Amino acid sequence: MTEVAEAEALILARMPSWPSIRTATGASRGRVLREVIVAERDQPPFDRVTMDGIAISCADWSGGLRRFESIGTQAAGAPASTLTGPGQCVEIMTGAVCPAGADTIIPVERLRREPGSTIIVDETPIDRGQCIHPRGSDRRQGDRLLEAGIRIGATEIAVIASAGYADVAVAALPRVAMISTGDELVGPREPLAPYQIRSTNDFSIEASLALAGLAEVTCARLRDDETALTRAVAALHDDHDALIVSGGVSMGQFDFVPAVLERLGAELVFHRVEQRPGRPLLFAISRDAKPIFALPGNPVSALVCLTRYVIPALRHAAGLQADPMERAVLTDSVTRSGRLTYFLPVKLGWDEQGTETAEPRATNTSGDFVSLAGTDGFVELPKGRKHDPKGTVARVFRW
Ligand code: AMP
Ligand code: MG
């Protein structure tokens, strides 16, 4: 049987890299950047005034001048005006270009207006260059502003827009088919026999992938019928970049997924991992080199396997830089068999020192998905230990 770290490495080694596409900058939020963003101009592109007031020459003020002749008004978006002689000022607005001959801004709060002149009313010292954000002081033209492999969020999209990109290269979103298998599964609003259950994995898995912005998901619900399953999986495979199957991957008489994948010529990279929950996990590569994740149907197992393996795999295929490993301190001790790596749902928080904490929220069984609501994810507790005392530092995976 495969170890957790080995399973992860086998998956990452076999994942394809999704192609890059260009998308309008305004639609690029949440996507993975696939090009370096380069500064179009110096940033700021000119000596930018940062307060409403007057622009003067500091030398005038140092020479004792307090009364200035206003030679005009300059708003943001207007070309720079010019001070042509001593004692002059320009009425200036935030965002305007600093006028030629001026090097200092006096804010309106310090001014009094008289017809034809403006007076500085206090003797608070001024600094040459005050209230001016100098050209190129943030970045220079041609500087690399963003590197490929980051997620485009609110701050990054501003940088892309600032550099004049109308569209930007991002990782294409893979089309993923989420296939729920099981004769017992029924959708919402459909009539329900006492021996049937509502299907939940399609909803949770689609939600997880969509919230992570990692895939365009199509859901299908199939019966435990080997021939029908083979046909449907083959068709879904042809129309998608990756498959996620839930259920039918264990040892039961109606668990046809491994056989179906083999019949379709897929290479089973591994089947069963030394972990709990989620032991029956299977990873395969189709004849067309598409990844296939077959997750056990138990809702807790399915979501744990999705979060532990599928999400990192899709991040990798999108070219997303790896996040630093998140860790938290257990707020309670945990006792377990120690034979397998154990994934334990937790509620995350912080203690008074600012250390991240993980409060164990064990589920009743791996079918107890109701207890997962309100948890933040799970911790990974390595095999070989029967007891993890309170204070143990554990790796965290968020849903
Ligand atoms: P299986 O992996 O097919 O043996 O299923 C294991 C358990 O998970 C069974 O109790 C199934 O009824 C349940 N299960 C399988 N698929 C789903 C699903 N899509 N939604 C909710 N429960 C499921
Ligand atoms: Mg089943």
Tab-separated table of N, CA and C in Angstrom, residues 32-140:
chain	number	residue	atom	x	y	z
A	32	VAL	N	-4.747	32.044	-12.223
A	32	VAL	CA	-3.308	31.924	-11.961
A	32	VAL	C	-2.552	32.636	-13.080
A	33	LEU	N	-1.757	33.621	-12.717
A	33	LEU	CA	-1.002	34.424	-13.686
A	33	LEU	C	0.058	33.553	-14.346
A	34	ARG	N	0.179	33.672	-15.671
A	34	ARG	CA	1.148	32.853	-16.393
A	34	ARG	C	2.191	33.692	-17.141
A	35	GLU	N	2.288	34.968	-16.843
A	35	GLU	CA	3.344	35.779	-17.464
A	35	GLU	C	3.879	36.771	-16.441
A	36	VAL	N	5.057	37.322	-16.745
A	36	VAL	CA	5.637	38.352	-15.887
A	36	VAL	C	5.002	39.684	-16.283
A	37	ILE	N	4.545	40.437	-15.296
A	37	ILE	CA	3.972	41.762	-15.570
A	37	ILE	C	5.088	42.793	-15.386
A	38	VAL	N	5.280	43.594	-16.445
A	38	VAL	CA	6.402	44.531	-16.488
A	38	VAL	C	5.854	45.960	-16.437
A	39	ALA	N	6.539	46.829	-15.685
A	39	ALA	CA	6.063	48.214	-15.534
A	39	ALA	C	6.107	48.942	-16.876
A	40	GLU	N	4.978	49.510	-17.252
A	40	GLU	CA	4.857	50.258	-18.510
A	40	GLU	C	5.663	51.564	-18.436
A	41	ARG	N	5.621	52.200	-17.258
A	41	ARG	CA	6.310	53.472	-17.034
A	41	ARG	C	6.892	53.458	-15.631
A	42	ASP	N	7.650	54.502	-15.303
A	42	ASP	CA	8.051	54.651	-13.904
A	42	ASP	C	6.784	54.711	-13.055
A	43	GLN	N	6.936	54.299	-11.798
A	43	GLN	CA	5.792	54.310	-10.902
A	43	GLN	C	6.169	55.099	-9.656
A	44	PRO	N	5.557	56.224	-9.302
A	44	PRO	CA	4.606	56.940	-10.148
A	44	PRO	C	5.278	57.468	-11.419
A	45	PRO	N	4.466	57.725	-12.438
A	45	PRO	CA	5.038	58.101	-13.750
A	45	PRO	C	5.508	59.556	-13.802
A	46	PHE	N	5.187	60.348	-12.802
A	46	PHE	CA	5.653	61.752	-12.741
A	46	PHE	C	5.693	62.117	-11.267
A	47	ASP	N	6.302	63.242	-10.937
A	47	ASP	CA	6.296	63.704	-9.545
A	47	ASP	C	4.842	64.023	-9.198
A	48	ARG	N	4.250	63.188	-8.372
A	48	ARG	CA	2.804	63.235	-8.158
A	48	ARG	C	2.508	63.993	-6.859
A	49	VAL	N	1.639	64.982	-6.977
A	49	VAL	CA	1.231	65.772	-5.802
A	49	VAL	C	0.290	64.923	-4.946
A	50	THR	N	0.512	64.926	-3.622
A	50	THR	CA	-0.296	64.051	-2.758
A	50	THR	C	-1.247	64.819	-1.838
A	51	MET	N	-1.267	66.152	-1.926
A	51	MET	CA	-2.213	66.938	-1.121
A	51	MET	C	-2.736	68.087	-1.972
A	52	ASP	N	-3.955	68.517	-1.686
A	52	ASP	CA	-4.459	69.740	-2.308
A	52	ASP	C	-3.779	70.920	-1.621
A	53	GLY	N	-3.362	71.916	-2.389
A	53	GLY	CA	-2.672	73.059	-1.776
A	53	GLY	C	-2.065	73.948	-2.836
A	54	ILE	N	-0.862	74.474	-2.530
A	54	ILE	CA	-0.135	75.242	-3.546
A	54	ILE	C	1.238	74.611	-3.753
A	55	ALA	N	1.698	74.717	-4.993
A	55	ALA	CA	3.053	74.249	-5.321
A	55	ALA	C	3.945	75.480	-5.347
A	56	ILE	N	5.061	75.413	-4.608
A	56	ILE	CA	5.997	76.545	-4.566
A	56	ILE	C	7.430	76.033	-4.738
A	57	SER	N	8.346	76.963	-4.811
A	57	SER	CA	9.765	76.608	-4.735
A	57	SER	C	10.179	76.748	-3.278
A	58	CYS	N	10.802	75.726	-2.736
A	58	CYS	CA	11.195	75.738	-1.326
A	58	CYS	C	12.170	76.892	-1.048
A	59	ALA	N	12.975	77.228	-2.068
A	59	ALA	CA	13.960	78.306	-1.891
A	59	ALA	C	13.255	79.622	-1.548
A	60	ASP	N	12.065	79.847	-2.140
A	60	ASP	CA	11.308	81.070	-1.818
A	60	ASP	C	10.956	81.101	-0.342
A	61	TRP	N	10.456	79.958	0.151
A	61	TRP	CA	10.043	79.903	1.571
A	61	TRP	C	11.268	80.100	2.468
A	62	SER	N	12.387	79.452	2.126
A	62	SER	CA	13.604	79.580	2.937
A	62	SER	C	14.091	81.026	2.947
A	63	GLY	N	13.881	81.733	1.846
A	63	GLY	CA	14.265	83.126	1.766
A	63	GLY	C	13.309	84.055	2.501
A	64	GLY	N	12.278	83.515	3.140
A	64	GLY	CA	11.380	84.313	3.970
A	64	GLY	C	10.050	84.653	3.323
A	65	LEU	N	9.851	84.258	2.088
A	65	LEU	CA	8.574	84.589	1.432
A	65	LEU	C	7.425	83.794	2.037
A	66	ARG	N	6.290	84.474	2.321
A	66	ARG	CA	5.092	83.795	2.827
A	66	ARG	C	3.865	84.125	1.965
A	67	ARG	N	4.002	85.167	1.172
A	67	ARG	CA	2.888	85.586	0.306
A	67	ARG	C	3.269	85.235	-1.134
A	68	PHE	N	2.400	84.460	-1.806
A	68	PHE	CA	2.717	83.989	-3.157
A	68	PHE	C	1.675	84.464	-4.145
A	69	GLU	N	2.142	84.732	-5.325
A	69	GLU	CA	1.233	85.143	-6.412
A	69	GLU	C	0.772	83.880	-7.149
A	70	SER	N	-0.539	83.717	-7.177
A	70	SER	CA	-1.086	82.509	-7.795
A	70	SER	C	-1.132	82.692	-9.310
A	71	ILE	N	-0.389	81.866	-10.055
A	71	ILE	CA	-0.366	82.057	-11.515
A	71	ILE	C	-1.302	81.085	-12.238
A	72	GLY	N	-2.062	80.290	-11.484
A	72	GLY	CA	-3.020	79.399	-12.144
A	72	GLY	C	-3.381	78.234	-11.257
A	73	THR	N	-4.251	77.407	-11.800
A	73	THR	CA	-4.751	76.237	-11.079
A	73	THR	C	-4.463	75.008	-11.917
A	74	GLN	N	-4.023	73.958	-11.265
A	74	GLN	CA	-3.699	72.735	-12.008
A	74	GLN	C	-4.327	71.529	-11.330
A	75	ALA	N	-5.230	70.893	-12.069
A	75	ALA	CA	-5.929	69.711	-11.546
A	75	ALA	C	-5.168	68.443	-11.932
A	76	ALA	N	-5.547	67.319	-11.309
A	76	ALA	CA	-5.055	66.014	-11.751
A	76	ALA	C	-5.487	65.811	-13.191
A	77	GLY	N	-4.593	65.296	-14.012
A	77	GLY	CA	-4.955	65.026	-15.403
A	77	GLY	C	-4.621	66.178	-16.330
A	78	ALA	N	-4.097	67.291	-15.771
A	78	ALA	CA	-3.696	68.428	-16.620
A	78	ALA	C	-2.182	68.402	-16.798
A	79	PRO	N	-1.696	68.928	-17.940
A	79	PRO	CA	-0.237	68.968	-18.104
A	79	PRO	C	0.400	69.906	-17.080
A	80	ALA	N	1.696	69.721	-16.852
A	80	ALA	CA	2.393	70.519	-15.832
A	80	ALA	C	2.473	71.978	-16.262
A	81	SER	N	2.197	72.884	-15.311
A	81	SER	CA	2.447	74.307	-15.581
A	81	SER	C	3.866	74.635	-15.101
A	82	THR	N	4.253	75.906	-15.248
A	82	THR	CA	5.644	76.277	-14.924
A	82	THR	C	5.669	77.542	-14.076
A	83	LEU	N	6.445	77.496	-13.005
A	83	LEU	CA	6.701	78.724	-12.230
A	83	LEU	C	7.797	79.480	-12.965
A	84	THR	N	7.525	80.728	-13.315
A	84	THR	CA	8.502	81.447	-14.140
A	84	THR	C	9.372	82.405	-13.344
A	85	GLY	N	8.992	82.677	-12.080
A	85	GLY	CA	9.829	83.601	-11.310
A	85	GLY	C	9.621	83.415	-9.824
A	86	PRO	N	10.389	84.079	-8.994
A	86	PRO	CA	10.243	83.938	-7.546
A	86	PRO	C	8.896	84.455	-7.059
A	87	GLY	N	8.431	83.878	-5.952
A	87	GLY	CA	7.194	84.355	-5.340
A	87	GLY	C	5.936	83.843	-6.012
A	88	GLN	N	6.083	82.933	-6.964
A	88	GLN	CA	4.887	82.411	-7.644
A	88	GLN	C	4.461	81.077	-7.035
A	89	CYS	N	3.159	80.809	-7.187
A	89	CYS	CA	2.664	79.475	-6.813
A	89	CYS	C	1.602	79.043	-7.806
A	90	VAL	N	1.317	77.743	-7.795
A	90	VAL	CA	0.210	77.195	-8.595
A	90	VAL	C	-0.739	76.521	-7.617
A	91	GLU	N	-2.010	76.828	-7.749
A	91	GLU	CA	-3.030	76.099	-6.965
A	91	GLU	C	-3.046	74.665	-7.503
A	92	ILE	N	-2.806	73.723	-6.618
A	92	ILE	CA	-2.536	72.366	-7.111
A	92	ILE	C	-3.434	71.349	-6.409
A	93	MET	N	-3.799	70.281	-7.113
A	93	MET	CA	-4.705	69.266	-6.574
A	93	MET	C	-3.981	67.917	-6.466
A	94	THR	N	-4.463	67.098	-5.540
A	94	THR	CA	-3.925	65.742	-5.370
A	94	THR	C	-3.984	64.998	-6.705
A	95	GLY	N	-2.875	64.369	-7.062
A	95	GLY	CA	-2.843	63.594	-8.308
A	95	GLY	C	-2.299	64.388	-9.477
A	96	ALA	N	-2.092	65.710	-9.268
A	96	ALA	CA	-1.554	66.526	-10.370
A	96	ALA	C	-0.041	66.316	-10.488
A	97	VAL	N	0.478	66.696	-11.649
A	97	VAL	CA	1.930	66.669	-11.861
A	97	VAL	C	2.515	67.896	-11.152
A	98	CYS	N	3.622	67.726	-10.446
A	98	CYS	CA	4.258	68.886	-9.795
A	98	CYS	C	4.733	69.868	-10.880
A	99	PRO	N	4.372	71.139	-10.797
A	99	PRO	CA	4.765	72.097	-11.854
A	99	PRO	C	6.284	72.240	-11.962
A	100	ALA	N	6.726	72.550	-13.150
A	100	ALA	CA	8.167	72.816	-13.339
A	100	ALA	C	8.529	74.028	-12.496
A	101	GLY	N	9.668	73.976	-11.859
A	101	GLY	CA	10.111	75.089	-11.014
A	101	GLY	C	9.613	74.986	-9.583
A	102	ALA	N	8.649	74.098	-9.334
A	102	ALA	CA	8.162	73.898	-7.961
A	102	ALA	C	8.771	72.605	-7.424
A	103	ASP	N	8.944	72.570	-6.111
A	103	ASP	CA	9.497	71.348	-5.523
A	103	ASP	C	8.852	71.017	-4.191
A	104	THR	N	7.827	71.782	-3.795
A	104	THR	CA	7.251	71.625	-2.464
A	104	THR	C	5.769	71.975	-2.530
A	105	ILE	N	4.964	71.234	-1.772
A	105	ILE	CA	3.521	71.513	-1.730
A	105	ILE	C	3.161	71.958	-0.316
A	106	ILE	N	2.408	73.051	-0.228
A	106	ILE	CA	1.889	73.498	1.069
A	106	ILE	C	0.387	73.169	1.079
A	107	PRO	N	-0.059	72.335	2.017
A	107	PRO	CA	-1.472	71.935	2.009
A	107	PRO	C	-2.413	73.098	2.312
A	108	VAL	N	-3.639	72.979	1.808
A	108	VAL	CA	-4.644	74.060	1.959
A	108	VAL	C	-4.852	74.464	3.411
A	109	GLU	N	-4.732	73.491	4.340
A	109	GLU	CA	-4.971	73.780	5.762
A	109	GLU	C	-4.053	74.887	6.271
A	110	ARG	N	-2.942	75.101	5.607
A	110	ARG	CA	-1.960	76.091	6.084
A	110	ARG	C	-2.028	77.404	5.304
A	111	LEU	N	-3.106	77.578	4.519
A	111	LEU	CA	-3.156	78.730	3.602
A	111	LEU	C	-4.325	79.654	3.904
A	112	ARG	N	-4.105	80.911	3.575
A	112	ARG	CA	-5.211	81.876	3.565
A	112	ARG	C	-5.201	82.529	2.185
A	113	ARG	N	-6.425	82.696	1.626
A	113	ARG	CA	-6.497	83.308	0.294
A	113	ARG	C	-6.849	84.781	0.414
A	114	GLU	N	-6.154	85.621	-0.373
A	114	GLU	CA	-6.541	87.023	-0.549
A	114	GLU	C	-6.606	87.249	-2.043
A	115	PRO	N	-7.331	88.262	-2.483
A	115	PRO	CA	-7.404	88.454	-3.943
A	115	PRO	C	-6.009	88.554	-4.557
A	116	GLY	N	-5.734	87.674	-5.515
A	116	GLY	CA	-4.457	87.725	-6.237
A	116	GLY	C	-3.299	87.057	-5.534
A	117	SER	N	-3.445	86.672	-4.249
A	117	SER	CA	-2.306	86.010	-3.609
A	117	SER	C	-2.767	84.988	-2.576
A	118	THR	N	-1.831	84.141	-2.230
A	118	THR	CA	-2.090	83.090	-1.239
A	118	THR	C	-1.002	83.200	-0.187
A	119	ILE	N	-1.403	83.125	1.098
A	119	ILE	CA	-0.457	83.360	2.196
A	119	ILE	C	-0.329	82.101	3.045
A	120	ILE	N	0.916	81.775	3.367
A	120	ILE	CA	1.161	80.676	4.309
A	120	ILE	C	1.026	81.247	5.702
A	121	VAL	N	0.068	80.692	6.492
A	121	VAL	CA	-0.321	81.375	7.728
A	121	VAL	C	0.472	80.926	8.944
A	122	ASP	N	1.209	79.827	8.858
A	122	ASP	CA	1.929	79.391	10.059
A	122	ASP	C	3.413	79.261	9.744
A	123	GLU	N	4.194	79.068	10.795
A	123	GLU	CA	5.653	79.001	10.650
A	123	GLU	C	6.167	77.571	10.825
A	124	THR	N	5.250	76.597	10.776
A	124	THR	CA	5.693	75.205	10.858
A	124	THR	C	6.739	74.972	9.777
A	125	PRO	N	7.889	74.376	10.132
A	125	PRO	CA	8.925	74.171	9.110
A	125	PRO	C	8.393	73.341	7.943
A	126	ILE	N	8.915	73.599	6.771
A	126	ILE	CA	8.555	72.758	5.624
A	126	ILE	C	9.800	72.034	5.140
A	127	ASP	N	9.550	70.896	4.531
A	127	ASP	CA	10.650	70.104	3.954
A	127	ASP	C	10.555	70.212	2.450
A	128	ARG	N	11.685	70.436	1.836
A	128	ARG	CA	11.709	70.448	0.381
A	128	ARG	C	11.214	69.084	-0.098
A	129	GLY	N	10.277	69.086	-1.061
A	129	GLY	CA	9.765	67.815	-1.598
A	129	GLY	C	8.559	67.300	-0.843
A	130	GLN	N	8.113	68.030	0.177
A	130	GLN	CA	6.988	67.489	0.952
A	130	GLN	C	5.718	67.415	0.103
A	131	CYS	N	4.932	66.383	0.381
A	131	CYS	CA	3.668	66.126	-0.334
A	131	CYS	C	3.876	65.882	-1.836
A	132	ILE	N	5.063	65.388	-2.184
A	132	ILE	CA	5.322	64.973	-3.574
A	132	ILE	C	5.819	63.532	-3.543
A	133	HIS	N	5.177	62.686	-4.320
A	133	HIS	CA	5.536	61.259	-4.431
A	133	HIS	C	6.427	61.192	-5.678
A	134	PRO	N	7.772	61.095	-5.499
A	134	PRO	CA	8.660	61.313	-6.651
A	134	PRO	C	8.530	60.254	-7.745
A	135	ARG	N	8.662	60.721	-8.952
A	135	ARG	CA	8.636	59.840	-10.116
A	135	ARG	C	9.609	58.675	-9.915
A	136	GLY	N	9.112	57.446	-10.181
A	136	GLY	CA	9.989	56.270	-10.161
A	136	GLY	C	10.394	55.816	-8.771
A	137	SER	N	9.810	56.417	-7.720
A	137	SER	CA	10.250	56.038	-6.366
A	137	SER	C	9.676	54.688	-5.942
A	138	ASP	N	8.593	54.225	-6.600
A	138	ASP	CA	8.061	52.890	-6.272
A	138	ASP	C	8.721	51.838	-7.160
A	139	ARG	N	8.641	52.026	-8.459
A	139	ARG	CA	9.236	51.088	-9.421
A	139	ARG	C	9.690	51.882	-10.649
A	140	ARG	N	10.638	51.274	-11.390
A	140	ARG	CA	11.129	51.875	-12.625
A	140	ARG	C	10.475	51.209	-13.828
